[in-house]
Coordinates of C-alpha atoms in Angstrom, one line a residue:
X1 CA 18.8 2.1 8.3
X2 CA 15.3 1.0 6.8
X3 CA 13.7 -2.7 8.4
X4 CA 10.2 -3.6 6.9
X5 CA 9.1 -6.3 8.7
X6 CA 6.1 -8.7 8.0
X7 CA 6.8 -8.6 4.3
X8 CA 4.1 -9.2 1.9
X9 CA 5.5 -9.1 -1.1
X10 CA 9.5 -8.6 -2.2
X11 CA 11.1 -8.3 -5.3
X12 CA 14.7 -7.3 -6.7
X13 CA 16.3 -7.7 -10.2
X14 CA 19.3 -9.2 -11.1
X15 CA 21.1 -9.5 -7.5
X16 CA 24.6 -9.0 -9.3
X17 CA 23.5 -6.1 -10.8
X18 CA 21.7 -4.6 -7.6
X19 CA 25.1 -4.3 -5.7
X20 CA 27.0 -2.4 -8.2
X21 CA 23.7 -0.3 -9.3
X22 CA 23.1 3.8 -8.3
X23 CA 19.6 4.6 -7.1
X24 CA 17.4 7.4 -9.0
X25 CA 14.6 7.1 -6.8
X26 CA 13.4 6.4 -3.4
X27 CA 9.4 6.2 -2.9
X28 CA 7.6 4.8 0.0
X29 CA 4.0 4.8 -0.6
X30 CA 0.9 3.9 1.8
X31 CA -1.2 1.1 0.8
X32 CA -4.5 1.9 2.9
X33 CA -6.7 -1.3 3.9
X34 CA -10.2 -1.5 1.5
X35 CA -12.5 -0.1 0.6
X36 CA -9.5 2.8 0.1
X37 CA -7.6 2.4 -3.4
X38 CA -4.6 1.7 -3.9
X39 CA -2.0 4.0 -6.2
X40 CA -2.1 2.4 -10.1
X41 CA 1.4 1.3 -9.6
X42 CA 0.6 -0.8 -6.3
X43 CA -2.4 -2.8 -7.6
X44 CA -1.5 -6.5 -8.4
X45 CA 1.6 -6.9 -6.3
X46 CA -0.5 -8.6 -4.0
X47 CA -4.1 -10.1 -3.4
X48 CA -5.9 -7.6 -1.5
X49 CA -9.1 -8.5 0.5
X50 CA -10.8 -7.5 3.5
X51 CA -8.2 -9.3 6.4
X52 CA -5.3 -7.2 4.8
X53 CA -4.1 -4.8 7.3
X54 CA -2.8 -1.1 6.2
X55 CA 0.4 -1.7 4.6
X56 CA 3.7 0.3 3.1
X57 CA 5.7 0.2 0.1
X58 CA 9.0 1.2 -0.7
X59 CA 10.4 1.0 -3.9
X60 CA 14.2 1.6 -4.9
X61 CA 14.5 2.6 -8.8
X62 CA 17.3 2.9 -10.7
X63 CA 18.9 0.3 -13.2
X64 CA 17.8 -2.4 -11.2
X65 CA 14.6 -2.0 -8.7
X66 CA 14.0 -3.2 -5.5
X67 CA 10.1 -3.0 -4.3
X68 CA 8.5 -4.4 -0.5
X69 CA 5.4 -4.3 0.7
X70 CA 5.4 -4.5 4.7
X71 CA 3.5 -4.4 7.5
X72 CA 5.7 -2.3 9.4
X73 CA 8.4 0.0 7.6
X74 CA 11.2 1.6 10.5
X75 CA 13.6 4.3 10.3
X76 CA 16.6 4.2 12.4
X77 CA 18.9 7.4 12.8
X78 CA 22.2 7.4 14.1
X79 CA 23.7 10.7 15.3
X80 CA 26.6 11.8 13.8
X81 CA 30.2 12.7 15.2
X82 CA 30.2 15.7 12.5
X83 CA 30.7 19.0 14.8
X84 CA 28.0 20.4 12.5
X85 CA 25.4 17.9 13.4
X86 CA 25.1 19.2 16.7
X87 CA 22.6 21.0 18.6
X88 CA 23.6 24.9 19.1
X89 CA 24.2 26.2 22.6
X90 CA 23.1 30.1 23.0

């Protein structure tokens, strides 16, 4: 599970089309605070100035695209009940 948390900027295409779409592509991206550029793609999603902390983008391409910019971005793992998952014993 992914959780991005103070959100800064969020936007999806058609919601209807979202839930049945595949995903090509999943990129995060680090947005450092100025005077450090930003990736060509990034600029204009938001205002930058100098109060804007260090931020993270994640963007979900495929026939619809969904693309955040956070604060905070989170990974959550859950282990798995696959015998394979687990650790080996010597």
């Amino acid at each position: 599970m992914i959780s991005l948390t103070y959100l800064h900027h969020a936007e999806t295409g058609d919601s209807i089309a979202v839930q049945g779409s595949f995903i090509d592509e999943v990129l995060v991206e680090y947005l450092p605070r100025l005077p450090h550029p930003w990736p060509d793609d990034a600029i204009g999603l938001i205002d930058r100035s100098a109060d804007l902390p260090e931020l993270v983008r994640l963007r979900i391409a495929g026939p619809s695209e969904v693309d955040v910019v956070a604060s905070c971005l989170t990974v959550y793992t859950a282990m798995s009940d696959d015998e394979a998952s687990l650790p080996l014993h010597g």
